[in-house]
Coordinates of C-alpha atoms and ligand atoms in Angstrom, one line a residue:
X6 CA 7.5 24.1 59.9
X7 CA 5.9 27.2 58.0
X8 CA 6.1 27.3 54.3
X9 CA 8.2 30.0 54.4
X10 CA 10.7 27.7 56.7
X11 CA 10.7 25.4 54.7
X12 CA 11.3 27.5 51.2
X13 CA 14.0 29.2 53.1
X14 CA 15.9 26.6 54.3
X15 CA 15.5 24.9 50.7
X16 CA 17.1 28.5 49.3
X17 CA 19.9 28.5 51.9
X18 CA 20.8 24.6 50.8
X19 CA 20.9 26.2 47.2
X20 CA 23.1 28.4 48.1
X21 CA 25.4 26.1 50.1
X22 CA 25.5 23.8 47.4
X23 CA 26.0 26.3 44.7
X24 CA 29.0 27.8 46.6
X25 CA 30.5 23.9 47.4
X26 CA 30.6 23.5 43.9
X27 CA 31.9 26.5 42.8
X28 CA 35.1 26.1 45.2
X29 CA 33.7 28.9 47.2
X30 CA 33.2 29.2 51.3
X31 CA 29.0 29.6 52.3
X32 CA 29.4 32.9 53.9
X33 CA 30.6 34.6 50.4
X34 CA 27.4 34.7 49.3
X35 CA 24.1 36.8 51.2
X36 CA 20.4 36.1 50.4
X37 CA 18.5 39.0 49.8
X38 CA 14.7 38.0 50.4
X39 CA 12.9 39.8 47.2
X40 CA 9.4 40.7 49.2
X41 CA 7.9 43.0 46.7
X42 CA 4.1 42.4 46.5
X43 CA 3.8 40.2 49.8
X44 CA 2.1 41.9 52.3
X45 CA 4.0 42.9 56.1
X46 CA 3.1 39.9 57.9
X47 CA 4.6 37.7 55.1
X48 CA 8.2 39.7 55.6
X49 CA 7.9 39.2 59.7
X50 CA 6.9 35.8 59.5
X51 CA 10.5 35.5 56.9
X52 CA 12.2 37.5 59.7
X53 CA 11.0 35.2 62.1
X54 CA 12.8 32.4 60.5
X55 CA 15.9 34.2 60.2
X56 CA 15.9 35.8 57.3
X57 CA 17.1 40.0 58.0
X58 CA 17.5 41.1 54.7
X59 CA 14.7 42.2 52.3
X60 CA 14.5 43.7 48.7
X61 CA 11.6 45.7 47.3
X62 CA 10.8 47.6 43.8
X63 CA 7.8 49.8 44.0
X64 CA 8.6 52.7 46.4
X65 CA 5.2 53.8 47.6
X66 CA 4.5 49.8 48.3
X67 CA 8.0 49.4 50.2
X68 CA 7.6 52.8 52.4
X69 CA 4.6 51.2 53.8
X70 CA 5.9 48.0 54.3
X71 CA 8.8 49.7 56.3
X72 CA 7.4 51.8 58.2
X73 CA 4.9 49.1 59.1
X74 CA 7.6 46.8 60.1
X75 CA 9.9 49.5 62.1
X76 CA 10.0 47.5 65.0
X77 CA 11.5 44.7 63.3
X78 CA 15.4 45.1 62.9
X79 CA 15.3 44.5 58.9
X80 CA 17.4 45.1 55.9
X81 CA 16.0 47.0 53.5
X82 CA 17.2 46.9 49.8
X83 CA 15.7 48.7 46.9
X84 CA 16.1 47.0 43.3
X85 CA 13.2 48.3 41.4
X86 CA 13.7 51.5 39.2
X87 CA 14.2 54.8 41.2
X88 CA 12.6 57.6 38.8
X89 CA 13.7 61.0 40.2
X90 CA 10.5 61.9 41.9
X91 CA 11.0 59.0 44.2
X92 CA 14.7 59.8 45.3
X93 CA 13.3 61.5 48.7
X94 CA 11.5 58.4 49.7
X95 CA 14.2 55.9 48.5
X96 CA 17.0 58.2 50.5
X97 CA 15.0 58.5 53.5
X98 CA 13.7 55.1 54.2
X99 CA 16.0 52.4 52.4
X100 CA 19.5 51.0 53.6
X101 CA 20.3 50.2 50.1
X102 CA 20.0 50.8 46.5
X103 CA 21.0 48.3 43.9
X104 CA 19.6 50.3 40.8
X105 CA 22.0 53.3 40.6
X106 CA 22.3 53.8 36.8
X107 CA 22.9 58.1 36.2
X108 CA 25.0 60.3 38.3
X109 CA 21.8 62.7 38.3
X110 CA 19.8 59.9 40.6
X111 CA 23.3 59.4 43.2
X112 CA 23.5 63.2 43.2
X113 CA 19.7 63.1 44.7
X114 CA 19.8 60.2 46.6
X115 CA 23.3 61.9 48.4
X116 CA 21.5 65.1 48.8
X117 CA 18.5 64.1 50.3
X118 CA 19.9 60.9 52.3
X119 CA 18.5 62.6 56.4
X120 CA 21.6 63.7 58.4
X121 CA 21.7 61.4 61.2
X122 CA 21.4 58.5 58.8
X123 CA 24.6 56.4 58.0
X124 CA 25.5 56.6 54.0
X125 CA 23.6 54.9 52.0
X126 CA 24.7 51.9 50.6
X127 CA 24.5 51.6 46.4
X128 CA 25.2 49.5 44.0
X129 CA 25.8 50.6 40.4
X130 CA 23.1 48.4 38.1
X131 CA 25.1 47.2 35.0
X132 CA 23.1 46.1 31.4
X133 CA 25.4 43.3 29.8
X134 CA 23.1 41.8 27.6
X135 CA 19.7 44.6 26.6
X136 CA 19.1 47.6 24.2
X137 CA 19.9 50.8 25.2
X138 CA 16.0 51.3 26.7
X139 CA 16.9 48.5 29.2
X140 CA 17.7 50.3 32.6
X141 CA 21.4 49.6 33.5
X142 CA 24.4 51.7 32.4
X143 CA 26.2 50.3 29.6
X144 CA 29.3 47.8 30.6
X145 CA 32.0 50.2 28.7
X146 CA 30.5 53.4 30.7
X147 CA 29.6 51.3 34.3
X148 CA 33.9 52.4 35.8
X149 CA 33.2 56.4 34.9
X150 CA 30.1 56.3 36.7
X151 CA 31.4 54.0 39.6
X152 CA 34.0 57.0 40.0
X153 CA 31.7 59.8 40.4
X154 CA 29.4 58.1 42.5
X155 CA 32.1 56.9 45.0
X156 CA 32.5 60.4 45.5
X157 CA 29.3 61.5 46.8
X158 CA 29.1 62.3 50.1
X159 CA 26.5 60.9 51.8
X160 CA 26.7 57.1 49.6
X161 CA 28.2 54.7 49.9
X162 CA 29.5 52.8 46.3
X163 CA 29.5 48.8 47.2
X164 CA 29.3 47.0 44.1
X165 CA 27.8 46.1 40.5
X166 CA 24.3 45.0 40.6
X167 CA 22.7 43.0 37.0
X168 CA 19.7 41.6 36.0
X169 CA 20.5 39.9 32.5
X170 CA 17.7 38.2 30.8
X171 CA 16.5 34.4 31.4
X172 CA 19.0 32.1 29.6
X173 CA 18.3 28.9 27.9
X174 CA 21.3 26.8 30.0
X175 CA 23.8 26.9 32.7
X176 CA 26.4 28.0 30.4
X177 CA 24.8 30.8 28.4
X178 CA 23.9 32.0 31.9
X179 CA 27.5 31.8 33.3
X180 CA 28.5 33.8 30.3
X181 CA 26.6 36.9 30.8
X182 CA 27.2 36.8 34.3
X183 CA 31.4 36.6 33.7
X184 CA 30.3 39.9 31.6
X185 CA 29.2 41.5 34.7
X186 CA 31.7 40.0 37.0
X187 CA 34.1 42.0 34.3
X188 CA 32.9 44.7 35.1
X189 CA 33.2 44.6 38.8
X190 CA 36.5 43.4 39.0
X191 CA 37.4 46.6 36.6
X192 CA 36.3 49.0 39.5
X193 CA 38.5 46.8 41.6
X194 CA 41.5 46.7 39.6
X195 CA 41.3 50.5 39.8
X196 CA 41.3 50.5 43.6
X197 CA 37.6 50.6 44.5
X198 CA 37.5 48.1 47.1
X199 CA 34.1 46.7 46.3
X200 CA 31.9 43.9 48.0
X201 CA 29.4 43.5 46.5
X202 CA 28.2 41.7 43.2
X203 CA 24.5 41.2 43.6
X204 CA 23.3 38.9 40.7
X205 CA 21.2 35.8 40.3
X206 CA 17.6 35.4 41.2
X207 CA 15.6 31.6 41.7
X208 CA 15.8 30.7 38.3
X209 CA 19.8 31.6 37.9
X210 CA 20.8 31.8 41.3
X211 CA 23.5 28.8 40.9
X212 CA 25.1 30.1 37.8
X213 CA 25.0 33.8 39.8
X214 CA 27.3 32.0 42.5
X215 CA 29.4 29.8 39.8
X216 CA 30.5 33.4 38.5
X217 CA 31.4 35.0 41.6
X218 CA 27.8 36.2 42.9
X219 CA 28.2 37.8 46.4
X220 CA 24.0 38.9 47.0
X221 CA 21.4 36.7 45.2
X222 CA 18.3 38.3 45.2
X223 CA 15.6 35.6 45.6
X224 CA 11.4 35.8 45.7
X225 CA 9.4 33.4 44.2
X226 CA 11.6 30.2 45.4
X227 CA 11.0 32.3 49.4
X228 CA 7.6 33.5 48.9
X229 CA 6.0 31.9 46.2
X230 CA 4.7 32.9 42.3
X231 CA 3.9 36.8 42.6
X232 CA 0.5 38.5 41.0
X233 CA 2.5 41.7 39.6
X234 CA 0.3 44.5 40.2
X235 CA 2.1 46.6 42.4
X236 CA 0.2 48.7 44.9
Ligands
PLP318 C1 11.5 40.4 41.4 C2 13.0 40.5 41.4 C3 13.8 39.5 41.8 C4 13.3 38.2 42.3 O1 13.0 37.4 41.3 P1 12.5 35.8 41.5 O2 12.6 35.3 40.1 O3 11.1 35.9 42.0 O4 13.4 35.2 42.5 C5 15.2 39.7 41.8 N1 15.7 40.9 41.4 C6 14.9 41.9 40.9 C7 15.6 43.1 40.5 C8 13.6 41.7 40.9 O5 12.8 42.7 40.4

């Protein structure tokens, strides 16, 4: 078996466990393969061993990588920052966003999503736990903005998407993701009929699931330790 077998299956048995524990059934929770600085033949040799779904955060990097990889029937999520003068490219090439945080970038990424394309699908990126220059919309404004975007045409609103800091312990990271869960079952309560609650990466991924995690998003436990400069 590849590497990459092997790390996957070791994810997926993670996840299994994680769920087991929790009281929950396997097939709640979806692994989203974070591929951002591994080249093309990295994500088809993943897709080779089953794996469909694949996050990325720098746009000009992922566009490549997609476009390389067009023949391959992949999943591609974005869950890096979209400034505004990368809402084209995000609309026109990913399946999904994760990082939706002002009505001004929905209100792009509607408008410019091609005709011909089904919606695309969005998350709305909640900050439980950072300063107001942490990307993420506040917890107490995250159900005004869930509203509006759920209303753009050509999107589609899914969930609540977080990335809280490392914790020191299982607990301390159960308890800032129940703050995020909060928030998700807020839209909910109001009728929103959401899916998704994409939290928990391969440091936190079992405490993700312990609080009701429904997409972990994972990359170094797949692919191994990154060098970060983005290309
Ligand atoms: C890089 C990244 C991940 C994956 O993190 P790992 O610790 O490598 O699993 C998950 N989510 C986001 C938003 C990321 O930027």
């Amino acid at each position: 078996m590849t590497t990459i077998q092997v790390n996957l299956q070791n994810v997926l048995a993670r996840v299994t466990a994680a769920c087991r524990v929790a009281g929950r059934d396997d097939n709640e929770v979806t692994l989203l393969a974070v591929s951002k600085t591994f080249d093309p033949d990295v994500v088809a040799a993943a897709h080779a061993a089953g794996q469909t779904a694949f996050g990325e955060n720098y746009i000009q990097e992922a566009v490549q990588k997609i476009t390389q990889l067009q023949h391959l029937p992949l999943e591609w999520h974005c869950i890096g920052p979209v400034q505004s003068n990368k809402t084209r490219l995000v609309a026109q090439h990913f399946d999904w966003v994760h990082t939706v945080d002002r009505l001004k970038t929905a209100q792009r990424l509607s408008e410019q999503r091609p005709a011909g394309l089904p919606a695309l699908q969005v998350c709305i990126q909640v900050n439980v736990d950072g300063g107001a220059s942490k990307s993420g919309v506040p917890a107490q404004d995250a159900l005004a903005l869930a509203q509006q975007v759920a209303a753009l045409p050509n999107l589609r609103l899914r969930g609540v998407m977080s990335i809280p800091e490392p914790a020191p312990d299982f607990a301390t990271a159960c308890a800032v993701f129940a703050r995020v869960k909060a928030v998700f079952d807020a839209m909910n309560a109001q009728g929103m009929a959401l899916d998704t609650l994409s939290m928990g990466m391969s440091a936190d991924l079992e405490a993700a699931i312990h609080s009701g995690s429904t997409m972990v998003r994972v990359g170094t436990a797949i692919f191994g330790r990154r060098d970060y400069q983005p290309r």
